[in-house]
């Protein structure tokens, strides 16, 4: 078999981000009970539980047990999403998978996939028969997701009769890809990895949430990180009527309850904690014997993030090509205390670029000696020479994380890389300069 499929192009497997895989709860017979993810909380039930203490709080203009009631209600609401200390799901969770090319999916499935990752421009070139969508459980086990990706790759190779595939990890999907290479890179099943706003070293937002280092001024933005926009508006409206100190405490209570219920026991979620901040948070949450097995997996993933350049070099020796497309020029979303990091509002640019040196938003880097001018941005705020693949990393200024799905030039760049017969870099695509403003 050739590295290309019998249909002309290597198949591309999309590894989506945090809110793009469907997970359902099933009964013992495998019948669907409800949707688990994307999460659709019963906010009306939550409000009902906290109403008695809420009335007392509003009348007396002090907490009156409201925060405790909120904590209990939030933990109860989020319980179905949680895992045990060894990262096992508390309920029967099943990922809604697509074990066939997009071209063979139903119309509803296609609409969903393209809504999550609008790569129709790529499909137009390589054909929908060569485009796949790997769904996974974001709250499950990191090593299990890597194993399932390995099985998915094997299925795709068999279906398309090819030796290798390309991976397109989007956002959090990069953490799944790097764990796959850590555990199964020796399979030599991958030719290209095209990261789209990839969170290779996680996001400081996740670390800030776990650490409790948050800003509560923009309550709506914070709630939208945890709930749907519609439900976030409901709670935000309620909190706007509270005394400021009570509202601040309520927000912090909600975040702590969400983190401890959903994030702490998920080895996959620990994969989005930046390597520089991991050990402190691990020692806070995972030091007890009940977390021994989870901690072992999380520690291994941490070492991968910390040594991502070594992983890239190892895989390059196996003929894997890495490409990264990043957002930059913006601070992290206002909920994060880490407001001095250049980002696309969600993923810091140092993370998505695999190590580029970045100034704080609005600042410039100090001039260095003998730095390759080709990889320093015109604004002198990014030095891509420090990245793992400086000649295959692109930066879109002022592009927010979610806008990657709307960035026509970015999507065309992905298609150009994936469909090219030869390796390409920032010098071989004049229509796609390394540093460009997103309009």
XYZ file of N, CA and C in Angstrom, residues 41-176:
408
model
N -27.659 21.653 31.507
C -28.056 21.572 32.914
C -29.503 21.988 33.144
N -30.086 21.431 34.182
C -31.434 21.821 34.599
C -31.296 22.976 35.584
N -31.130 24.157 35.043
C -30.911 25.325 35.890
C -32.158 25.657 36.706
N -33.322 25.378 36.140
C -34.562 25.648 36.893
C -34.597 24.824 38.175
N -34.144 23.556 38.097
C -34.099 22.712 39.296
C -33.077 23.244 40.290
N -31.958 23.728 39.776
C -30.938 24.307 40.657
C -31.483 25.530 41.386
N -32.144 26.412 40.631
C -32.712 27.630 41.227
C -33.733 27.259 42.303
N -34.505 26.225 42.041
C -35.513 25.797 43.021
C -34.850 25.371 44.335
N -33.708 24.673 44.227
C -33.014 24.206 45.428
C -32.433 25.356 46.247
N -31.996 26.415 45.582
C -31.336 27.492 46.320
C -32.283 28.645 46.658
N -33.541 28.546 46.229
C -34.485 29.644 46.442
C -34.703 29.988 47.918
N -34.942 29.008 48.825
C -35.174 29.387 50.225
C -34.036 30.211 50.828
N -32.804 29.720 50.670
C -31.673 30.478 51.211
C -31.450 31.757 50.419
N -31.802 31.726 49.117
C -31.665 32.922 48.294
C -32.592 34.035 48.751
N -33.806 33.672 49.152
C -34.755 34.682 49.637
C -34.230 35.319 50.922
N -33.728 34.486 51.840
C -33.164 35.023 53.074
C -31.991 35.946 52.784
N -31.136 35.525 51.848
C -29.974 36.326 51.481
C -30.388 37.677 50.914
N -31.384 37.692 50.039
C -31.821 38.947 49.417
C -32.487 39.871 50.438
N -33.222 39.289 51.378
C -33.898 40.103 52.384
C -32.918 40.710 53.381
N -31.954 39.895 53.820
C -31.020 40.348 54.846
C -29.729 40.911 54.263
N -29.550 40.754 52.962
C -28.390 41.298 52.239
C -27.066 40.741 52.764
N -27.087 39.485 53.176
C -25.884 38.752 53.555
C -26.083 37.281 53.203
N -25.047 36.479 53.362
C -25.035 35.138 52.794
C -26.144 34.227 53.317
N -26.305 34.150 54.625
C -27.396 33.360 55.236
C -27.438 31.900 54.751
N -26.270 31.310 54.513
C -26.223 29.917 54.063
C -26.423 29.730 52.576
N -26.518 30.835 51.829
C -26.763 30.728 50.392
C -25.626 30.011 49.681
N -24.369 30.346 50.010
C -23.224 29.732 49.328
C -23.182 28.229 49.562
N -23.511 27.802 50.778
C -23.523 26.364 51.071
C -24.597 25.651 50.266
N -25.770 26.282 50.169
C -26.853 25.688 49.383
C -26.479 25.623 47.911
N -25.821 26.665 47.416
C -25.390 26.696 46.014
C -24.353 25.609 45.752
N -23.405 25.458 46.658
C -22.369 24.440 46.519
C -22.991 23.048 46.392
N -23.918 22.751 47.277
C -24.572 21.442 47.261
C -25.386 21.244 45.980
N -26.080 22.275 45.541
C -26.920 22.166 44.350
C -26.083 21.983 43.084
N -24.978 22.721 42.993
C -24.120 22.616 41.810
C -23.476 21.235 41.740
N -22.994 20.735 42.870
C -22.372 19.408 42.879
C -23.386 18.331 42.477
N -24.611 18.474 42.945
C -25.645 17.517 42.570
C -25.945 17.591 41.083
N -26.015 18.805 40.527
C -26.313 18.993 39.113
C -25.217 18.402 38.224
N -23.956 18.535 38.661
C -22.826 18.107 37.842
C -22.393 16.662 38.103
N -22.985 16.027 39.085
C -22.583 14.678 39.471
C -22.535 13.694 38.295
N -23.486 13.706 37.361
C -23.426 12.752 36.243
C -22.195 12.920 35.352
N -21.560 14.091 35.394
C -20.365 14.311 34.580
C -19.097 13.813 35.267
N -19.189 13.509 36.556
C -18.014 13.234 37.353
C -17.446 11.831 37.194
N -16.233 11.685 37.757
C -15.543 10.398 37.769
C -15.145 10.056 39.199
N -14.804 8.807 39.413
C -14.259 8.373 40.695
C -12.796 8.806 40.765
N -12.153 8.711 41.946
C -10.756 9.134 42.053
C -9.784 8.408 41.127
N -10.151 7.246 40.603
C -9.274 6.564 39.635
C -9.693 6.841 38.196
N -10.486 7.907 38.018
C -10.873 8.422 36.698
C -11.874 7.534 35.964
N -12.587 6.693 36.716
C -13.666 5.903 36.125
C -14.957 6.709 36.167
N -15.734 6.643 35.111
C -17.012 7.349 35.057
C -17.969 6.840 36.134
N -18.719 7.754 36.756
C -19.693 7.367 37.774
C -20.972 6.811 37.163
N -21.251 7.170 35.917
C -22.418 6.639 35.218
C -21.943 5.949 33.946
N -22.846 5.214 33.312
C -22.495 4.580 32.042
C -22.458 5.663 30.959
N -21.263 6.027 30.566
C -21.087 7.081 29.560
C -20.640 6.460 28.246
N -21.268 6.877 27.171
C -20.937 6.349 25.847
C -20.736 7.505 24.873
N -19.613 7.493 24.205
C -19.327 8.515 23.203
C -20.110 8.206 21.928
N -20.717 9.231 21.349
C -21.387 9.083 20.058
C -20.306 9.159 18.986
N -19.931 8.011 18.442
C -18.816 7.951 17.508
C -19.246 7.915 16.057
N -18.289 8.221 15.185
C -18.514 8.224 13.731
C -17.415 7.354 13.125
N -17.704 6.067 12.971
C -16.677 5.111 12.573
C -16.702 4.871 11.062
N -16.932 5.933 10.355
C -16.963 5.900 8.897
C -16.635 7.301 8.407
N -16.262 7.455 7.144
C -15.919 8.792 6.652
C -17.117 9.729 6.677
N -16.839 11.019 6.696
C -17.909 12.013 6.705
C -18.851 11.804 5.532
N -18.295 11.382 4.400
C -19.116 11.185 3.212
C -20.175 10.114 3.377
N -20.007 9.218 4.345
C -20.987 8.159 4.587
C -21.863 8.444 5.806
N -21.679 9.595 6.422
C -22.506 9.970 7.569
C -23.879 10.449 7.096
N -24.832 10.445 7.993
C -26.157 10.964 7.655
C -26.080 12.483 7.500
N -27.110 13.064 6.921
C -27.132 14.516 6.740
C -27.046 15.232 8.091
N -27.747 14.713 9.107
C -27.689 15.325 10.438
C -26.285 15.225 11.025
N -25.641 14.086 10.835
C -24.278 13.917 11.349
C -23.318 14.857 10.641
N -23.469 15.004 9.336
C -22.607 15.927 8.591
C -22.786 17.358 9.078
N -24.036 17.750 9.274
C -24.291 19.115 9.743
C -23.621 19.354 11.089
N -23.704 18.362 11.960
C -23.090 18.500 13.276
C -21.572 18.601 13.159
N -20.958 17.724 12.384
C -19.496 17.713 12.252
C -18.995 19.020 11.678
N -19.631 19.496 10.604
C -19.171 20.740 9.985
C -19.477 21.962 10.847
N -20.485 21.859 11.700
C -20.753 22.936 12.646
C -19.643 22.990 13.689
N -19.183 21.825 14.123
C -18.119 21.766 15.123
C -16.773 22.178 14.524
N -16.454 21.630 13.354
C -15.169 21.909 12.698
C -15.437 22.127 11.211
N -15.620 23.383 10.788
C -16.046 23.655 9.409
C -14.927 23.511 8.391
N -14.564 22.272 8.117
C -13.491 21.997 7.168
C -14.038 21.484 5.838
N -15.131 22.077 5.389
C -15.688 21.682 4.105
C -14.733 22.005 2.957
N -13.903 23.069 3.134
C -12.928 23.412 2.088
C -11.928 22.283 1.908
N -11.543 21.636 2.999
C -10.645 20.492 2.907
C -11.363 19.309 2.258
N -12.608 19.095 2.658
C -13.383 17.990 2.085
C -13.562 18.161 0.584
N -13.700 19.413 0.135
C -13.855 19.670 -1.300
C -12.626 19.216 -2.086
N -11.452 19.258 -1.431
C -10.215 18.892 -2.112
C -9.941 17.397 -2.006
N -9.965 16.875 -0.787
C -9.573 15.473 -0.603
C -10.755 14.520 -0.704
N -11.974 15.084 -0.688
C -13.170 14.257 -0.758
C -13.648 13.860 0.625
N -14.958 13.884 0.833
C -15.513 13.520 2.136
C -15.233 12.073 2.503
N -14.894 11.262 1.505
C -14.568 9.866 1.805
C -13.229 9.748 2.542
N -12.443 10.842 2.540
C -11.143 10.832 3.214
C -11.118 11.724 4.457
N -12.275 12.164 4.909
C -12.352 13.019 6.092
C -13.093 12.277 7.200
N -12.471 12.230 8.385
C -13.030 11.515 9.536
C -13.071 12.427 10.761
N -13.962 12.085 11.703
C -14.158 12.859 12.931
C -14.052 11.906 14.119
N -12.982 12.061 14.922
C -12.771 11.191 16.073
C -13.380 11.835 17.323
N -14.458 11.277 17.817
C -15.102 11.773 19.030
C -14.535 11.046 20.243
N -14.442 11.746 21.373
C -13.856 11.143 22.574
C -14.494 11.758 23.818
N -14.252 11.126 24.951
C -14.828 11.560 26.226
C -13.864 12.518 26.915
N -14.206 13.803 26.955
C -13.270 14.786 27.510
C -13.119 14.648 29.014
N -14.050 13.978 29.688
C -13.950 13.818 31.133
C -13.503 12.407 31.540
N -13.077 11.625 30.568
C -12.668 10.263 30.865
C -11.180 10.142 31.110
N -10.612 9.006 30.708
C -9.204 8.714 30.934
C -8.356 9.126 29.739
N -7.246 9.800 30.013
C -6.369 10.263 28.937
C -5.757 9.090 28.187
N -5.310 8.066 28.902
C -4.692 6.928 28.229
C -5.715 6.119 27.439
N -6.962 6.095 27.929
C -8.016 5.387 27.203
C -8.360 6.112 25.905
N -8.410 7.432 25.940
C -8.669 8.189 24.715
C -7.569 7.968 23.685
N -6.328 7.886 24.156
C -5.217 7.618 23.237
C -5.350 6.225 22.624
N -5.742 5.265 23.440
C -5.925 3.896 22.928
C -7.053 3.852 21.897
N -8.145 4.561 22.180
C -9.270 4.577 21.242
C -8.901 5.292 19.938
N -8.064 6.312 20.033
C -7.592 6.965 18.807
C -6.750 5.985 17.991
N -5.944 5.202 18.670
C -5.153 4.194 17.959
C -6.059 3.227 17.204
N -7.120 2.754 17.869
C -8.058 1.846 17.216
C -8.753 2.541 16.044
N -9.092 3.820 16.231
C -9.773 4.568 15.176
C -8.866 4.696 13.959
N -7.597 4.999 14.196
C -6.636 5.105 13.091
C -6.536 3.776 12.346
N -6.498 2.688 13.078
C -6.430 1.362 12.451
C -7.653 1.104 11.589
N -8.837 1.516 12.090
C -10.073 1.351 11.322
C -10.025 2.162 10.031
N -9.562 3.400 10.150
C -9.485 4.276 8.971
C -8.513 3.698 7.947
N -7.366 3.239 8.393
C -6.384 2.654 7.474
C -6.971 1.467 6.729
N -7.719 0.645 7.436
C -8.325 -0.529 6.807
C -9.397 -0.109 5.810
N -10.219 0.877 6.182
C -11.286 1.325 5.286
C -10.735 1.970 4.025
N -9.661 2.749 4.177
C -9.146 3.516 3.033
C -7.966 2.828 2.361
N -7.538 1.683 2.899
C -6.425 0.937 2.301
C -5.184 1.814 2.146
N -4.687 2.323 3.283
C -3.514 3.194 3.268
C -2.602 2.844 4.434
N -1.346 3.320 4.361
C -0.366 3.059 5.411
C -0.419 4.096 6.523
N -0.749 5.334 6.166
C -0.686 6.429 7.128
C -1.899 7.338 7.007
N -2.122 8.114 8.068
C -3.197 9.100 8.080
C -2.618 10.446 8.512
N -3.391 11.501 8.324
C -3.068 12.818 8.875
C -4.003 13.104 10.039
N -3.501 13.792 11.045
C -4.309 14.200 12.187
C -4.485 15.719 12.185
N -5.701 16.166 12.515
C -5.977 17.606 12.642
C -6.543 17.838 14.044
N -5.667 17.976 15.046
C -6.149 18.242 16.402
C -6.562 19.705 16.553
N -7.742 19.912 17.103
C -8.277 21.259 17.300
C -8.345 21.527 18.801
N -7.712 22.601 19.251
C -7.788 23.020 20.646
C -7.381 21.880 21.581
N -8.299 21.439 22.454
C -7.989 20.373 23.404
C -7.641 19.058 22.723
N -8.048 18.896 21.474
C -7.709 17.683 20.737
C -6.213 17.445 20.656
N -5.408 18.523 20.799
C -3.954 18.377 20.763
C -3.449 17.547 21.930
N -4.139 17.620 23.081
C -3.702 16.827 24.238
C -3.927 15.342 23.988
N -4.971 15.011 23.249
C -5.221 13.612 22.887
C -4.156 13.131 21.910
